Amino acid sequence: MALSRRVSFLAGLRYRGKQGMLNFILHRITGLGIVAFVGIHVVAGFFGQQFGDDLSFALNTIYESWQFQLFVYFSVLYHALNGTRLTLMDLFPKLMRFQRELLWLQWAIFVVSFGFPSYFLIQTSLSSS
Amino acid sequence: MKVKLRILRYDPEKDKRPHFENYVVEGQPNDQVLDLLNQVKWYQDGTLAYRRSCAHGICGSDAMRINGVNRLACKVLVKDVGRKIKIEPLLGMPVVKDLIVDMEPFFEHYRSVMPYFVNDDPPPQRERLQSIVERERFDDTTKCILCAACTTSCPSFWASGEYIGPAAFVQAHRFIFDSRDRAAAERLVVLNERMGVWRCHDIFNCTEACPREIEITKAIGELKMAVAKGRID
Amino acid sequence: MRTSRPIRSSGFIEYVLWLFTRFSGLLLLLFAAISMGVAFSLGGRTLLDLPTMTRWVFFPNPNHVVNSDIPDVSVGWSNAFWQIFSVLMIFLAAGHGINGVRMVLEDYISRPLLVAMLRVLLFMLWLACMIFAVYVILYS
Ligand code: SF4
Ligand code: FES
């Protein structure tokens, strides 16, 4: 059974879905992002430990910079919150009636729980450097 | 009031690729977008092709992408979308001409979920009775007009035409949760296929696109639970 | 109530992975909360910054969180409980991530043979992850 694909990725992006579509795209991007940087981190850690070469140290420096930490934190937090919302809706389909409200609730939680730690992170890294 | 229409035109027999064409028509805020298309076809360019029948949002012929989202041209008014309107055919199905798409892939999935009443029990004296509560259970999904707005708005369907798609799920829901029907188990097997309900990622594009305001994603959610549990409650 | 459990159709694996994705996601959150809580209770309250915290949450292994100042870091954590905890966490996280990648690949690659090959590749990647993780957790 061949998969037939009829709409290209970009043509799909041009569809003006509402928030749900934005969340879907962000969920995929953050998910792939997490896989990518955990992968890089593991590989770099391994090579660093075994051979101590410059490349892995360079990678680790990028990985440990506060800008990157911010990015990681954004991805993980977003992916976790969005995933929780999806799981809850799948387990209790009745919740889907309130999907728009749930989305706003999710953003509210996100803004608060992303805002405070990243504020402190930025503050400490700016003052210490 | 002048309204600008930008319509994606494509005639597979003449054109190499689809292209936009612009039309300016006279319109009122309360006009349907379908009225504007009619103006173009009747007075400006008779070659424009689109499908329509009832003009009252009940036959499901004229679903198309209006300003980027799937709508029925006869249910959208000019005042809802402004004076610049971009009209494209539905995504994900082969274009026959201009705004007409080949609905066969859509109906193929529709037929795959057995969208008909199955009950081989001997018929009772009068009719098969159903309580108000039992009827209420699947009321929402009886409203579908098979316009394909939902299925063609779904990223999972864009990714693979094999995906059964929201409209067929709505039909499955309508019969599976009907207390008089007896073929729920067979339908659940179909829904459990590789391109069945598990490809739904709760994106809600379908729910937002449905002109009948059916809570499609919720119906799919109930189907997922039914397939997972192997029973209906 | 009128139906029996549907016979296994071709989507059975799809269903299992769907369930796995939801539950591994929830469990990972729970695990993250547990390791964060324990890191705090071991005295990390004033010593943890966000990056260190992230490290604890992802992989609570003294090997991984080298420069945090939690006292007794290796004593408190290198027992069987935390080793199993870590292995389980990697099992869930790698499975969740790799299955997600499979999902995306299947959506955007339309050549069936390529998809099949990539699936095998991903599965091997997952196995490699597990072996590597168990080795690191148990022997270092
Ligand atoms: S569920 Fe709604 S959008 Fe989908 S085919 Fe039926 S009426 Fe159209
Ligand atoms: S023309 Fe019948 S639904 Fe629009």
mmCIF file with all atom_site columns, C-alpha atoms and ligand atoms in Angstrom, chain B residues 34 52-62 72 74 145, ligand 2:
data_model
loop_
_atom_site.group_PDB
_atom_site.id
_atom_site.type_symbol
_atom_site.label_atom_id
_atom_site.label_alt_id
_atom_site.label_comp_id
_atom_site.label_asym_id
_atom_site.label_entity_id
_atom_site.label_seq_id
_atom_site.pdbx_PDB_ins_code
_atom_site.Cartn_x
_atom_site.Cartn_y
_atom_site.Cartn_z
_atom_site.occupancy
_atom_site.B_iso_or_equiv
_atom_site.pdbx_formal_charge
_atom_site.auth_seq_id
_atom_site.auth_comp_id
_atom_site.auth_asym_id
_atom_site.auth_atom_id
_atom_site.pdbx_PDB_model_num
ATOM   1  C  CA  . LEU B 1 34  ? -21.163 32.414 -4.332 1.00 0.00 ? 34  LEU B CA  1
ATOM   2  C  CA  . ARG B 1 52  ? -22.914 24.707 -6.695 1.00 0.00 ? 52  ARG B CA  1
ATOM   3  C  CA  . SER B 1 53  ? -26.489 23.711 -6.331 1.00 0.00 ? 53  SER B CA  1
ATOM   4  C  CA  . CYS B 1 54  ? -28.672 24.751 -3.417 1.00 0.00 ? 54  CYS B CA  1
ATOM   5  C  CA  . ALA B 1 55  ? -27.023 28.056 -2.479 1.00 0.00 ? 55  ALA B CA  1
ATOM   6  C  CA  . HIS B 1 56  ? -28.291 27.481 1.054  1.00 0.00 ? 56  HIS B CA  1
ATOM   7  C  CA  . GLY B 1 57  ? -25.538 25.486 2.641  1.00 0.00 ? 57  GLY B CA  1
ATOM   8  C  CA  . ILE B 1 58  ? -27.320 22.150 2.503  1.00 0.00 ? 58  ILE B CA  1
ATOM   9  C  CA  . CYS B 1 59  ? -26.063 20.286 -0.564 1.00 0.00 ? 59  CYS B CA  1
ATOM   10 C  CA  . GLY B 1 60  ? -22.357 20.540 0.171  1.00 0.00 ? 60  GLY B CA  1
ATOM   11 C  CA  . SER B 1 61  ? -21.313 21.241 -3.412 1.00 0.00 ? 61  SER B CA  1
ATOM   12 C  CA  . ASP B 1 62  ? -19.352 24.431 -3.085 1.00 0.00 ? 62  ASP B CA  1
ATOM   13 C  CA  . LEU B 1 72  ? -18.863 26.979 1.706  1.00 0.00 ? 72  LEU B CA  1
ATOM   14 C  CA  . CYS B 1 74  ? -22.789 30.032 -0.171 1.00 0.00 ? 74  CYS B CA  1
ATOM   15 C  CA  . ILE B 1 145 ? -23.553 17.364 4.310  1.00 0.00 ? 145 ILE B CA  1
HETATM 16 S  S1  . FES D 2 .   ? -24.475 25.455 -2.954 1.00 0.00 ? 2   FES D S1  1
HETATM 17 FE FE1 . FES D 2 .   ? -25.313 23.854 -1.727 1.00 0.00 ? 2   FES D FE1 1
HETATM 18 S  S2  . FES D 2 .   ? -24.018 23.990 0.011  1.00 0.00 ? 2   FES D S2  1
HETATM 19 FE FE2 . FES D 2 .   ? -23.408 25.737 -1.063 1.00 0.00 ? 2   FES D FE2 1
#
